[in-house]
mmCIF file with all atom_site columns, C-alpha atoms in Angstrom:
data_model
loop_
_atom_site.group_PDB
_atom_site.id
_atom_site.type_symbol
_atom_site.label_atom_id
_atom_site.label_alt_id
_atom_site.label_comp_id
_atom_site.label_asym_id
_atom_site.label_entity_id
_atom_site.label_seq_id
_atom_site.pdbx_PDB_ins_code
_atom_site.Cartn_x
_atom_site.Cartn_y
_atom_site.Cartn_z
_atom_site.occupancy
_atom_site.B_iso_or_equiv
_atom_site.pdbx_formal_charge
_atom_site.auth_seq_id
_atom_site.auth_comp_id
_atom_site.auth_asym_id
_atom_site.auth_atom_id
_atom_site.pdbx_PDB_model_num
ATOM 1  C CA . MET G 1 1  ? 0.000   0.000   0.000  1.00 0.00 ? 68  MET G CA 1
ATOM 2  C CA . LYS G 1 2  ? 2.888   2.343   0.722  1.00 0.00 ? 69  LYS G CA 1
ATOM 3  C CA . GLU G 1 3  ? 4.103   1.950   -2.871 1.00 0.00 ? 70  GLU G CA 1
ATOM 4  C CA . VAL G 1 4  ? 0.891   3.556   -4.172 1.00 0.00 ? 71  VAL G CA 1
ATOM 5  C CA . GLY G 1 5  ? 0.808   6.434   -1.684 1.00 0.00 ? 72  GLY G CA 1
ATOM 6  C CA . TYR G 1 6  ? -1.004  5.141   1.391  1.00 0.00 ? 73  TYR G CA 1
ATOM 7  C CA . GLU G 1 7  ? 0.372   6.182   4.794  1.00 0.00 ? 74  GLU G CA 1
ATOM 8  C CA . CYS G 1 8  ? -0.519  3.417   7.253  1.00 0.00 ? 75  CYS G CA 1
ATOM 9  C CA . LYS G 1 9  ? -0.200  2.369   10.878 1.00 0.00 ? 76  LYS G CA 1
ATOM 10 C CA . ILE G 1 10 ? -0.723  -1.147  12.240 1.00 0.00 ? 77  ILE G CA 1
ATOM 11 C CA . LYS G 1 11 ? -2.832  -1.343  15.398 1.00 0.00 ? 78  LYS G CA 1
ATOM 12 C CA . SER G 1 12 ? -4.587  -3.986  17.462 1.00 0.00 ? 79  SER G CA 1
ATOM 13 C CA . SER G 1 13 ? -8.351  -4.008  17.102 1.00 0.00 ? 80  SER G CA 1
ATOM 14 C CA . THR G 1 14 ? -10.076 -2.671  20.216 1.00 0.00 ? 81  THR G CA 1
ATOM 15 C CA . ARG G 1 15 ? -13.240 -4.745  19.622 1.00 0.00 ? 82  ARG G CA 1
ATOM 16 C CA . SER G 1 16 ? -11.597 -8.060  18.802 1.00 0.00 ? 83  SER G CA 1
ATOM 17 C CA . ARG G 1 17 ? -11.591 -11.154 21.000 1.00 0.00 ? 84  ARG G CA 1
ATOM 18 C CA . SER G 1 18 ? -9.551  -13.084 18.440 1.00 0.00 ? 85  SER G CA 1
ATOM 19 C CA . GLY G 1 19 ? -6.455  -10.895 18.313 1.00 0.00 ? 86  GLY G CA 1
ATOM 20 C CA . ALA G 1 20 ? -7.325  -9.154  15.049 1.00 0.00 ? 87  ALA G CA 1
ATOM 21 C CA . GLN G 1 21 ? -4.889  -6.592  13.702 1.00 0.00 ? 88  GLN G CA 1
ATOM 22 C CA . LYS G 1 22 ? -5.813  -3.608  11.572 1.00 0.00 ? 89  LYS G CA 1
ATOM 23 C CA . VAL G 1 23 ? -4.010  -1.379  9.123  1.00 0.00 ? 90  VAL G CA 1
ATOM 24 C CA . VAL G 1 24 ? -5.302  2.165   9.566  1.00 0.00 ? 91  VAL G CA 1
ATOM 25 C CA . VAL G 1 25 ? -4.819  4.517   6.621  1.00 0.00 ? 92  VAL G CA 1
ATOM 26 C CA . GLU G 1 26 ? -3.764  7.996   7.710  1.00 0.00 ? 93  GLU G CA 1
ATOM 27 C CA . ASN G 1 27 ? -4.283  9.732   4.350  1.00 0.00 ? 94  ASN G CA 1
ATOM 28 C CA . CYS G 1 28 ? -7.261  8.288   2.498  1.00 0.00 ? 95  CYS G CA 1
ATOM 29 C CA . ALA G 1 29 ? -8.403  10.891  -0.006 1.00 0.00 ? 96  ALA G CA 1
ATOM 30 C CA . GLY G 1 30 ? -8.681  11.352  -3.725 1.00 0.00 ? 97  GLY G CA 1
ATOM 31 C CA . ASN G 1 31 ? -7.937  8.057   -5.459 1.00 0.00 ? 98  ASN G CA 1
ATOM 32 C CA . ARG G 1 32 ? -7.103  6.308   -2.155 1.00 0.00 ? 99  ARG G CA 1
ATOM 33 C CA . ASN G 1 33 ? -10.492 4.944   -1.042 1.00 0.00 ? 100 ASN G CA 1
ATOM 34 C CA . ILE G 1 34 ? -9.312  2.324   1.477  1.00 0.00 ? 101 ILE G CA 1
ATOM 35 C CA . ALA G 1 35 ? -9.619  3.675   5.024  1.00 0.00 ? 102 ALA G CA 1
ATOM 36 C CA . GLN G 1 36 ? -8.765  0.509   6.954  1.00 0.00 ? 103 GLN G CA 1
ATOM 37 C CA . LEU G 1 37 ? -7.952  -3.185  6.584  1.00 0.00 ? 104 LEU G CA 1
ATOM 38 C CA . GLN G 1 38 ? -8.519  -5.649  9.396  1.00 0.00 ? 105 GLN G CA 1
ATOM 39 C CA . VAL G 1 39 ? -7.261  -9.222  9.469  1.00 0.00 ? 106 VAL G CA 1
ATOM 40 C CA . SER G 1 40 ? -9.033  -11.559 11.879 1.00 0.00 ? 107 SER G CA 1
ATOM 41 C CA . PRO G 1 41 ? -7.688  -15.062 12.523 1.00 0.00 ? 108 PRO G CA 1
ATOM 42 C CA . GLY G 1 42 ? -11.177 -16.264 13.493 1.00 0.00 ? 109 GLY G CA 1
ATOM 43 C CA . GLY G 1 43 ? -12.369 -17.613 16.799 1.00 0.00 ? 110 GLY G CA 1
ATOM 44 C CA . GLY G 1 44 ? -14.047 -14.407 17.942 1.00 0.00 ? 111 GLY G CA 1
ATOM 45 C CA . ARG G 1 45 ? -17.601 -13.148 17.829 1.00 0.00 ? 112 ARG G CA 1
ATOM 46 C CA . HIS G 1 46 ? -18.108 -14.163 14.172 1.00 0.00 ? 113 HIS G CA 1
ATOM 47 C CA . GLY G 1 47 ? -17.129 -17.787 14.746 1.00 0.00 ? 114 GLY G CA 1
ATOM 48 C CA . SER G 1 48 ? -14.093 -19.776 13.713 1.00 0.00 ? 115 SER G CA 1
ATOM 49 C CA . GLN G 1 49 ? -13.809 -18.372 10.184 1.00 0.00 ? 116 GLN G CA 1
ATOM 50 C CA . PRO G 1 50 ? -10.828 -16.120 9.464  1.00 0.00 ? 117 PRO G CA 1
ATOM 51 C CA . TYR G 1 51 ? -11.697 -13.021 7.473  1.00 0.00 ? 118 TYR G CA 1
ATOM 52 C CA . VAL G 1 52 ? -10.335 -9.781  6.056  1.00 0.00 ? 119 VAL G CA 1
ATOM 53 C CA . LYS G 1 53 ? -12.422 -6.634  6.471  1.00 0.00 ? 120 LYS G CA 1
ATOM 54 C CA . ILE G 1 54 ? -11.872 -3.739  4.064  1.00 0.00 ? 121 ILE G CA 1
ATOM 55 C CA . SER G 1 55 ? -13.381 -0.376  5.032  1.00 0.00 ? 122 SER G CA 1
ATOM 56 C CA . THR G 1 56 ? -13.696 2.028   2.113  1.00 0.00 ? 123 THR G CA 1
ATOM 57 C CA . THR G 1 57 ? -14.786 5.617   1.753  1.00 0.00 ? 124 THR G CA 1
ATOM 58 C CA . ASP G 1 58 ? -17.025 4.904   -1.238 1.00 0.00 ? 125 ASP G CA 1
ATOM 59 C CA . GLN G 1 59 ? -18.150 1.249   -1.122 1.00 0.00 ? 126 GLN G CA 1
ATOM 60 C CA . GLY G 1 60 ? -18.706 0.746   2.608  1.00 0.00 ? 127 GLY G CA 1
ATOM 61 C CA . ILE G 1 61 ? -17.361 -2.328  4.393  1.00 0.00 ? 128 ILE G CA 1
ATOM 62 C CA . ILE G 1 62 ? -16.453 -5.500  2.518  1.00 0.00 ? 129 ILE G CA 1
ATOM 63 C CA . LYS G 1 63 ? -15.514 -8.742  4.285  1.00 0.00 ? 130 LYS G CA 1
ATOM 64 C CA . ILE G 1 64 ? -13.864 -11.728 2.658  1.00 0.00 ? 131 ILE G CA 1
ATOM 65 C CA . ALA G 1 65 ? -14.503 -14.749 4.884  1.00 0.00 ? 132 ALA G CA 1
ATOM 66 C CA . THR G 1 66 ? -12.945 -18.184 4.539  1.00 0.00 ? 133 THR G CA 1
ATOM 67 C CA . GLY G 1 67 ? -15.731 -20.768 4.609  1.00 0.00 ? 134 GLY G CA 1
ATOM 68 C CA . SER G 1 68 ? -19.473 -20.818 4.127  1.00 0.00 ? 135 SER G CA 1
ATOM 69 C CA . GLU G 1 69 ? -22.250 -18.419 5.019  1.00 0.00 ? 136 GLU G CA 1
ATOM 70 C CA . ALA G 1 70 ? -23.810 -21.086 7.251  1.00 0.00 ? 137 ALA G CA 1
ATOM 71 C CA . SER G 1 71 ? -20.807 -21.141 9.601  1.00 0.00 ? 138 SER G CA 1
ATOM 72 C CA . TYR G 1 72 ? -20.453 -17.345 9.911  1.00 0.00 ? 139 TYR G CA 1
ATOM 73 C CA . LEU G 1 73 ? -21.893 -15.980 13.150 1.00 0.00 ? 140 LEU G CA 1
ATOM 74 C CA . THR G 1 74 ? -23.695 -12.650 13.128 1.00 0.00 ? 141 THR G CA 1
ATOM 75 C CA . ASP G 1 75 ? -25.904 -10.696 15.509 1.00 0.00 ? 142 ASP G CA 1
ATOM 76 C CA . GLY G 1 76 ? -28.223 -9.828  12.628 1.00 0.00 ? 143 GLY G CA 1
ATOM 77 C CA . MET G 1 77 ? -26.953 -6.245  12.511 1.00 0.00 ? 144 MET G CA 1
ATOM 78 C CA . GLU G 1 78 ? -24.240 -6.898  9.897  1.00 0.00 ? 145 GLU G CA 1
ATOM 79 C CA . THR G 1 79 ? -23.996 -4.066  7.368  1.00 0.00 ? 146 THR G CA 1
ATOM 80 C CA . ALA G 1 80 ? -20.935 -5.282  5.462  1.00 0.00 ? 147 ALA G CA 1
ATOM 81 C CA . THR G 1 81 ? -20.988 -6.933  2.066  1.00 0.00 ? 148 THR G CA 1
ATOM 82 C CA . ILE G 1 82 ? -19.621 -10.424 2.775  1.00 0.00 ? 149 ILE G CA 1
ATOM 83 C CA . ILE G 1 83 ? -17.918 -12.643 0.215  1.00 0.00 ? 150 ILE G CA 1
ATOM 84 C CA . PHE G 1 84 ? -17.591 -16.293 1.304  1.00 0.00 ? 151 PHE G CA 1
ATOM 85 C CA . THR G 1 85 ? -14.786 -18.358 -0.201 1.00 0.00 ? 152 THR G CA 1
ATOM 86 C CA . GLU G 1 86 ? -16.226 -21.758 0.826  1.00 0.00 ? 153 GLU G CA 1
ATOM 87 C CA . GLY G 1 87 ? -12.905 -22.952 1.594  1.00 0.00 ? 154 GLY G CA 1
#
């Protein structure tokens, strides 16, 4: 990300029970629409599936989860677009 102009800091997620880490973008603007990336190893509030969460300034939140929709835990308030890899 640094190669294309993003200034980033790596931080621990404050809401994670699984030890998720996040990359916070300090300068999202213009053609840089990614505000944050979070990598979760799984085992937290969404179940055992690892996932990557991408927060954007123009597309909202997108999650890419390893596994199936049936094994993903949610409280029913999920607003992210979730892509399941089944595998």
